[in-house]
XYZ file of C-alpha atoms in Angstrom:
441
model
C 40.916 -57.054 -19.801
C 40.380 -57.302 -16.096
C 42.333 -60.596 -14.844
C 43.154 -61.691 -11.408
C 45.916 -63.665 -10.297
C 45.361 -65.973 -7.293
C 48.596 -67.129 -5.879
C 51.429 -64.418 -5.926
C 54.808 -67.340 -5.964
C 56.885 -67.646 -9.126
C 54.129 -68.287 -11.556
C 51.562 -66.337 -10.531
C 53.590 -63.200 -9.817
C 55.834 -63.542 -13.263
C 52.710 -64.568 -15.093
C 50.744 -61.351 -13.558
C 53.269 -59.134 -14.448
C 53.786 -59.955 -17.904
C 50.293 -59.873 -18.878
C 50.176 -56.286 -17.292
C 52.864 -55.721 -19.332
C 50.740 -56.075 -22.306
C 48.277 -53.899 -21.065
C 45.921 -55.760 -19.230
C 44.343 -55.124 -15.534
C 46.021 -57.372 -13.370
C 45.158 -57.891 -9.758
C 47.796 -60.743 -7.998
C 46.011 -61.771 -4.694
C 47.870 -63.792 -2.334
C 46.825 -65.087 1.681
C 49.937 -64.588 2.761
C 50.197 -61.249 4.282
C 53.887 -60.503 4.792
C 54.512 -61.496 0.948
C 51.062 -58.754 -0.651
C 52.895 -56.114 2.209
C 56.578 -56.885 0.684
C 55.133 -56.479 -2.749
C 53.400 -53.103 -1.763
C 56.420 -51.569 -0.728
C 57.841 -52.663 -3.863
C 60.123 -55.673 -2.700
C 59.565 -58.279 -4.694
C 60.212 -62.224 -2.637
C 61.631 -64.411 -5.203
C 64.750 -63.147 -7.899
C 64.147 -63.609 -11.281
C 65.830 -61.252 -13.628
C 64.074 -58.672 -15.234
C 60.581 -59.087 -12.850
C 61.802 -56.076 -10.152
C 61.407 -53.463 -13.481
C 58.512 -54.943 -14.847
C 56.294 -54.728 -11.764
C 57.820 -51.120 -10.713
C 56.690 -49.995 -14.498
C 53.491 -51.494 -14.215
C 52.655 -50.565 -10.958
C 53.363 -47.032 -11.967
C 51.436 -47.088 -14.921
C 48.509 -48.272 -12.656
C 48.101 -51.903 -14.506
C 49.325 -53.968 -11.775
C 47.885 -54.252 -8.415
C 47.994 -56.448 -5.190
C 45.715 -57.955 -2.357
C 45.073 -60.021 0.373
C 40.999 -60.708 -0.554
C 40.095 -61.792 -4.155
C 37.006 -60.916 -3.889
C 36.261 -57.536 -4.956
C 38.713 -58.081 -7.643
C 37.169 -61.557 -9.103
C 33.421 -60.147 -9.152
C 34.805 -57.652 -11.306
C 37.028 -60.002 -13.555
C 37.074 -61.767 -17.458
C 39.082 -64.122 -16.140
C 40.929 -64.961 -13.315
C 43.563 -67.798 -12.991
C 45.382 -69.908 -10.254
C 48.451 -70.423 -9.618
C 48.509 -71.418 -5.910
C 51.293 -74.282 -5.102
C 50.590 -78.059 -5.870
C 53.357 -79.999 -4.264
C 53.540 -83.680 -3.727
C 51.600 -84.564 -1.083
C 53.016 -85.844 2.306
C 52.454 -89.929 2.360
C 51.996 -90.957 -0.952
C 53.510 -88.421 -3.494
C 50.475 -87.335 -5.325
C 50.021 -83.446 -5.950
C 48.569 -81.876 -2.782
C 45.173 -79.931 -4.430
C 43.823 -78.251 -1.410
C 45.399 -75.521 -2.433
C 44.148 -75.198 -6.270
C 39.920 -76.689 -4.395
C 40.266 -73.997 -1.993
C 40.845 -71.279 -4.738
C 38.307 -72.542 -6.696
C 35.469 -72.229 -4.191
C 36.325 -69.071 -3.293
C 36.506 -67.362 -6.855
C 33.028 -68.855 -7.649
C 31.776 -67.336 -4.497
C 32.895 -63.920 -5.328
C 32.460 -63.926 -9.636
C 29.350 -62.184 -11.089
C 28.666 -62.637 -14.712
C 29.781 -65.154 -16.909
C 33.915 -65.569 -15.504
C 36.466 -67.848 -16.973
C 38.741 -69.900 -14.418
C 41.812 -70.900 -15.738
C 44.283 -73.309 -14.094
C 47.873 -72.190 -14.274
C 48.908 -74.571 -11.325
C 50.581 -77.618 -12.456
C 47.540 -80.035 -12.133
C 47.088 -83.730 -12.743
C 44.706 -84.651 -15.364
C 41.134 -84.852 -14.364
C 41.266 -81.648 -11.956
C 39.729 -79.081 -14.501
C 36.682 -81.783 -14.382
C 36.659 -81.931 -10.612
C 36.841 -77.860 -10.635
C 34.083 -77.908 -12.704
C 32.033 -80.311 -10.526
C 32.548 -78.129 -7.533
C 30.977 -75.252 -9.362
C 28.246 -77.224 -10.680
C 27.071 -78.740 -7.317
C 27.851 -76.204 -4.945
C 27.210 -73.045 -6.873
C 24.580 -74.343 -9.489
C 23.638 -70.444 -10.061
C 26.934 -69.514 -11.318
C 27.907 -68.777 -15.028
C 31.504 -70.096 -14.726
C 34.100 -72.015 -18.020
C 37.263 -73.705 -16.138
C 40.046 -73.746 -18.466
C 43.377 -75.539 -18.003
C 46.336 -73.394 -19.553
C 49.525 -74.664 -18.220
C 52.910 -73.159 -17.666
C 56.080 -73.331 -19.177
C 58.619 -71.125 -17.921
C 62.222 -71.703 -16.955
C 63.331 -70.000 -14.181
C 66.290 -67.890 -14.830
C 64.649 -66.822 -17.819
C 61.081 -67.228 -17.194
C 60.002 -63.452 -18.848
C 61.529 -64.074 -22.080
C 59.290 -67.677 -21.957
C 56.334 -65.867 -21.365
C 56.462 -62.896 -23.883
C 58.513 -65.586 -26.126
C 56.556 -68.699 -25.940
C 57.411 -72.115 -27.687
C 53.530 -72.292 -27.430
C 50.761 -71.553 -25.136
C 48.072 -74.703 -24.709
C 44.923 -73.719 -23.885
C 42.483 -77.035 -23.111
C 39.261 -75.784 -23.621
C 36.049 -76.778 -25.630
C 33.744 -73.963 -24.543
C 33.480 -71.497 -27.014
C 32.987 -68.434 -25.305
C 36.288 -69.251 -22.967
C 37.882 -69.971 -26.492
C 36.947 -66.200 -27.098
C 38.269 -65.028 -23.730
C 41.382 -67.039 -23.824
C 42.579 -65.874 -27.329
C 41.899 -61.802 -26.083
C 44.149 -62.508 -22.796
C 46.896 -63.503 -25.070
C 46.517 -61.521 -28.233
C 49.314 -59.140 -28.155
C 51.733 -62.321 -28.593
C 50.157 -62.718 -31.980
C 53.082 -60.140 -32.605
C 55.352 -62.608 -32.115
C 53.750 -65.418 -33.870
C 53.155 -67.009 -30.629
C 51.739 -70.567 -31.577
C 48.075 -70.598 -29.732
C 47.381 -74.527 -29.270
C 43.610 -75.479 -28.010
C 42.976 -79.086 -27.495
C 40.762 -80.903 -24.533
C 41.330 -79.714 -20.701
C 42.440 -83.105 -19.955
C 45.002 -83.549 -22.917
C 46.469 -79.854 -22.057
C 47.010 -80.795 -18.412
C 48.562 -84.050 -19.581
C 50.989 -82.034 -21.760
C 52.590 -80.142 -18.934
C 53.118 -83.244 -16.935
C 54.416 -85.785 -20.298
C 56.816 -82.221 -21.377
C 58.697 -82.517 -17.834
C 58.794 -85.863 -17.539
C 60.354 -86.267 -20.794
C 62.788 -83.197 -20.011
C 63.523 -84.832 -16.583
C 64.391 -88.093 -18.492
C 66.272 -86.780 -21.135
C 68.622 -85.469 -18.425
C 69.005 -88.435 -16.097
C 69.737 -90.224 -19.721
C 72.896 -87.845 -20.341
C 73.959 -88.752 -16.597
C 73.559 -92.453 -17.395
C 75.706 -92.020 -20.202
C 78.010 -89.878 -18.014
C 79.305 -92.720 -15.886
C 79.589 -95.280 -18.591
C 81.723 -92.471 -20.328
C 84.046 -92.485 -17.074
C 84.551 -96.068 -17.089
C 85.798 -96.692 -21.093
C 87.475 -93.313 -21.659
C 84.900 -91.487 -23.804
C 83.911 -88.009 -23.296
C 80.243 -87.307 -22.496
C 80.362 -83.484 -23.826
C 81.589 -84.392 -27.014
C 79.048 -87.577 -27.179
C 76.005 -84.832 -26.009
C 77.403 -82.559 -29.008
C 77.174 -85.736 -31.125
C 73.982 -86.736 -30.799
C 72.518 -83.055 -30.552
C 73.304 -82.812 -33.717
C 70.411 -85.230 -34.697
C 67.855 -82.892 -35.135
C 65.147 -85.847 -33.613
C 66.697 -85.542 -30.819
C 68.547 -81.877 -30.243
C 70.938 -80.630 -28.233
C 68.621 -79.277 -25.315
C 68.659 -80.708 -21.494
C 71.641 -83.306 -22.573
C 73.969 -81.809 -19.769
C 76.016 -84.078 -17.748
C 75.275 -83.164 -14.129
C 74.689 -83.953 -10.452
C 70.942 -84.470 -11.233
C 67.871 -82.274 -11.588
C 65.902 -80.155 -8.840
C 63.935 -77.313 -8.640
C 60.385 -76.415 -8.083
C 58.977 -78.759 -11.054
C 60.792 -81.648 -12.615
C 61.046 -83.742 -8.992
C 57.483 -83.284 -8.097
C 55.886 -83.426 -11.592
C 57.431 -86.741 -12.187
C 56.374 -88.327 -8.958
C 52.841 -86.987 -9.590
C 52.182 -88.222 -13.032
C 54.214 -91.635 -11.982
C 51.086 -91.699 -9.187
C 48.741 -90.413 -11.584
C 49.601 -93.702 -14.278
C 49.294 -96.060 -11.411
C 46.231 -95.243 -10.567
C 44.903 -95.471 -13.830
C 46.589 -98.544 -14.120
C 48.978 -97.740 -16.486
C 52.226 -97.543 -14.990
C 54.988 -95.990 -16.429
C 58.312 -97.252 -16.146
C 60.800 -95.488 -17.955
C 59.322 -92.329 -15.394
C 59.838 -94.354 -12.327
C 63.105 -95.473 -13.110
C 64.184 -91.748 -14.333
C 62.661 -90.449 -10.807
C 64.920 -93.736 -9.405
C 68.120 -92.954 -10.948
C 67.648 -88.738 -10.075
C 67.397 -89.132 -6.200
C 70.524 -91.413 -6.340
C 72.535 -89.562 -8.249
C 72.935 -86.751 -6.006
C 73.781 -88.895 -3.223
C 76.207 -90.335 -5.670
C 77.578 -86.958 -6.542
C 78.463 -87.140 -2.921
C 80.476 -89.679 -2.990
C 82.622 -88.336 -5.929
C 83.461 -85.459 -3.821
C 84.891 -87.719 -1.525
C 86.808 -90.417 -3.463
C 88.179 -86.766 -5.149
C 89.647 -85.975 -1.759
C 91.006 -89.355 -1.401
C 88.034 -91.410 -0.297
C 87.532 -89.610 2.788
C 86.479 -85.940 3.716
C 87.086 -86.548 7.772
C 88.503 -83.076 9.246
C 88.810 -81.916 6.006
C 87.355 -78.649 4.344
C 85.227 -78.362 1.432
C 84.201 -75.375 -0.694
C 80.979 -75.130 -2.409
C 80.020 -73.210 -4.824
C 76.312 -72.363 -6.245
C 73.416 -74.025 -3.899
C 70.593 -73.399 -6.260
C 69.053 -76.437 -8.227
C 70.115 -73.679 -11.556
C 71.518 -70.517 -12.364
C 69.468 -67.032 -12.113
C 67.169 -68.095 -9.071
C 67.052 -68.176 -5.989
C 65.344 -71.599 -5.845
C 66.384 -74.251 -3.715
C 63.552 -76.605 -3.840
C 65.575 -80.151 -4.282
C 68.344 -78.349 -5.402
C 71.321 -81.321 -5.479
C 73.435 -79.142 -3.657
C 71.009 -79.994 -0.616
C 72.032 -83.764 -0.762
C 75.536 -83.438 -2.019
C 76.083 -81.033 1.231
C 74.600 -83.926 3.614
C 76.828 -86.722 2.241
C 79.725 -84.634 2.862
C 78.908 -83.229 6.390
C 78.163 -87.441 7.356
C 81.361 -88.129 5.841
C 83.184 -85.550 8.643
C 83.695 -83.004 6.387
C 83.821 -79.314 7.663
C 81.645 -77.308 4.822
C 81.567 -73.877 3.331
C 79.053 -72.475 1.003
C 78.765 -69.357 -1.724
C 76.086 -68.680 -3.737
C 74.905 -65.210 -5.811
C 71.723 -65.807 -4.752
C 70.207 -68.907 -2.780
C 72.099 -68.455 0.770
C 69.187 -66.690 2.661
C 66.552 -69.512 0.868
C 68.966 -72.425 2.070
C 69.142 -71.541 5.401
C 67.708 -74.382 7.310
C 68.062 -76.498 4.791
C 71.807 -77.475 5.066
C 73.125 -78.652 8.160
C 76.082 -76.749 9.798
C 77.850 -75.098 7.519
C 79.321 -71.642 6.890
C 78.124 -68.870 4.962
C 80.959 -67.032 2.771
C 80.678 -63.746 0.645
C 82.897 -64.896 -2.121
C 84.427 -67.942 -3.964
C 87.728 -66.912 -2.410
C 86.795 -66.939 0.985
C 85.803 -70.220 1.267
C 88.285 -71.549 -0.749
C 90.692 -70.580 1.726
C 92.474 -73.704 3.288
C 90.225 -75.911 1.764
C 90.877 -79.088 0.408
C 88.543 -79.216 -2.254
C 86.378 -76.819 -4.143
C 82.975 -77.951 -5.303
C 81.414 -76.767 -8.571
C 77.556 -77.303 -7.863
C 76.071 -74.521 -9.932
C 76.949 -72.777 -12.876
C 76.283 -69.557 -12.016
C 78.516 -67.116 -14.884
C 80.400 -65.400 -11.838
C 82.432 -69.262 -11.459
C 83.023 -69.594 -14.826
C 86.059 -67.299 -14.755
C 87.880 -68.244 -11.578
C 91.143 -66.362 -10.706
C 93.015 -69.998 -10.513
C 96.448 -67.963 -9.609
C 94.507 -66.603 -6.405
C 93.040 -69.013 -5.689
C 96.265 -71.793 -5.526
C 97.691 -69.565 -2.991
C 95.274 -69.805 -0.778
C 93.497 -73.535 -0.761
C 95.346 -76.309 1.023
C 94.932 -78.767 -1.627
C 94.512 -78.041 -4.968
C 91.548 -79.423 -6.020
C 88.278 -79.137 -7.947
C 85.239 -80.799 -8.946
C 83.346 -79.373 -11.384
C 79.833 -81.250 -10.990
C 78.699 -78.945 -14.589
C 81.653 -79.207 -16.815
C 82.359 -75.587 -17.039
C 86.080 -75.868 -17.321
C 88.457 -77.453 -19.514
C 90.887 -79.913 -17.652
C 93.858 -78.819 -19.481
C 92.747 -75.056 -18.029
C 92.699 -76.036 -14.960
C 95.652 -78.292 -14.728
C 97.920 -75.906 -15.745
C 97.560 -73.922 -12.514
C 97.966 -76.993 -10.668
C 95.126 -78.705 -9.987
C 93.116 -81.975 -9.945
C 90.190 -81.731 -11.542
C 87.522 -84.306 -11.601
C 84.575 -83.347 -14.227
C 81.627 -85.475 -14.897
C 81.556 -88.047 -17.734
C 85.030 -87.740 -18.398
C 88.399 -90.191 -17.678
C 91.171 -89.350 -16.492
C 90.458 -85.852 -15.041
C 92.877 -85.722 -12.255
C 95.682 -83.182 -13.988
C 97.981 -81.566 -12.173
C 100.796 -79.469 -13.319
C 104.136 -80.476 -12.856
């Protein structure tokens, strides 16, 4: 099939290149020149493991293609799908759509033939209809199905998702697009991939009701966190406990300084928006969005009552600025907020991370940029776990105790044992635990 791509970020440009991966003609069109040049010269702009090979090969194999103008591409496509940005908008906290309208108008300008327009953007329900409004009033002549087929892919491991899927929802009653939709993802029928087609408004409802109750499960872990640190339970072992349950699983019940990212903070402001004005408000959402952008502050403030309850003229080390693992995402990554708590406490700040340091520039106040864990652990007086990135989950402890100026650590994931760590001398103060200060005599 013939498919274009409009909007070359994260999911347009993973999305793209999987689907030329199984064989399809994908064009990815983006407006933004410097990022269709970068991708021409075969840099890719965001890091996601796995995506540099997969758009060389396809590239090579002449399956995968990029522009600045969709519309030689669209008059020629089945389908074509957008996945332009949608982030809250400025004010009031809805999902900004000038983005996903302005695609929209321009694809039905340029299709010929009967063209199926799929929305891959994270949309609020009730957009597919207002797509489809804008086609039938302002280009009456045009044979054109608007289908809402919403993402699901982690970043860090957002290939595997796609080629993997838990499911793929498809909200479409028009037949033909039925037809279209079930050829653009037939070689996951390999894999068993579940195909799920329901109404346009019930599949962009999904993606919104699946984060928000990911988002929730999470700040519900953290809640249990801090009653854990007040009577002396454990919040790993009560996660692993109630895991167990197979109703509820052991998935997204990690103790933590909050979430972030590119998804989970706006998607749950937008559908909070999205129930109000429908008049059907949901609390147990607004509190979850509540209790998120307080905990990081929060998280803040542990750092410091760690160091003694103040941070004035004092360093601290922190390591992993990215709201997760394998990205290079900081889009309300915690770090952001735990950072600015610290540097209005007095603190003197320096930062490591595999990935995120050029993306956070800008972002994070004076601080300084190190090239390793040990280099800014050097005279600190605390080191900061922020994210769990695999190259901290083996520090050299021995090292690094002859070099800090206070032995001390946070671990804001939970990636160490105390006892580990005390034995080399250190205070460690974990999340959702008691007693975590242990230091070897």
């Amino acid at each position: 099939m013939r498919i274009v791509m409009i909007g070359s970020g994260y999911v347009g440009l993973v999305s793209g290149a999987c689907l030329a991966d199984f064989g399809h003609h994908i064009t990815c069109v983006d407006k933004s020149e410097a990022k269709i040049d970068a991708l021409e010269r075969g840099e890719v702009p965001i890091f996601e493991p796995g995506l540099n090979a997969i758009i060389e090969h396809n590239r090579a194999a002449g399956r995968l293609d990029f522009s600045k103008d969709l519309s030689a591409p669209v008059a020629a496509a089945d389908a074509v799908f957008i996945a332009v940005g949608t982030p809250s908008r400025r004010g009031d906290g809805h999902a900004d759509l000038s983005y996903v309208y302005a695609a929209a108008r321009e694809i039905a300008a340029a299709v010929t033939g009967f063209t199926v327009v799929v929305t891959k953007s994270t949309v609020p329900v009730g957009t597919g209809d207002e797509i489809e409004r804008i086609f039938r009033e302002e280009f009456p002549g045009k044979d054109i199905a608007v289908v809402s087929n919403p993402e699901f892919l982690r970043e860090g491991a957002a290939i595997i998702d796609f080629k993997r899927p838990d499911r793929i929802v498809i909200g479409t009653e028009d037949v033909r697009a039925t037809e279209v939709m079930r050829e653009v993802y037939r070689p996951l029928y390999l894999n068993e991939a579940p195909l799920y087609f329901c109404e346009r408004r019930t599949s962009e409802l999904i993606k919104y009701a699946a984060n928000a109750f990911l988002a929730m499960k999470i700040t519900f872990i953290n809640e249990i966190a801090d009653l854990c640190e007040q009577i002396g339970a454990d919040v790993q072992k009560v996660a692993k406990g109630i895991g167990m349950d197979k109703r509820i699983g052991d998935k997204f019940l990690h103790a933590g300084p909050g979430y972030g990212g590119s998804c989970f903070p706006k998607d749950t402001l937008a559908l909070v928006k999205t129930a109000q004005d429908y008049d059907s408000p949901m609390r147990l959402i607004e509190t979850t969005v509540a209790i998120n952008d307080n905990r990081k502050r929060a998280m803040g403030r542990k750092v410091i009552a760690a160091c003694g309850g103040s941070v004035r003229a004092k360093k601290i080390a922190i390591l992993g600025l990215t709201f997760k693992p394998n990205t290079d995402d900081m889009r309300d990554a915690p770090s952001i907020t735990i950072i600015q708590a610290l540097l209005d406490g007095g603190a003197t700040v320096h930062v490591y991370d595999p990935e995120g340091m050029e993306a956070s520039k800008g972002m994070l106040g004076p601080v300084t940029y190190g090239k390793d864990p040990y280099e800014i652990a050097e005279d600190t007086d605390a080191i900061v776990i922020v994210t769990e990135w695999d190259e901290f989950r083996a520090l050299d402890f021995k090292r690094l105790k002859t070099t800090v100026k206070t032995p001390t650590i946070v671990d804001l994931r939970n990636i160490y044992p105390a006892a580990e760590v005390g034995r080399h001398g250190f205070s460690y103060f974990a999340v959702g635990k008691k007693n975590c200060a242990n230091k070897a005599n």
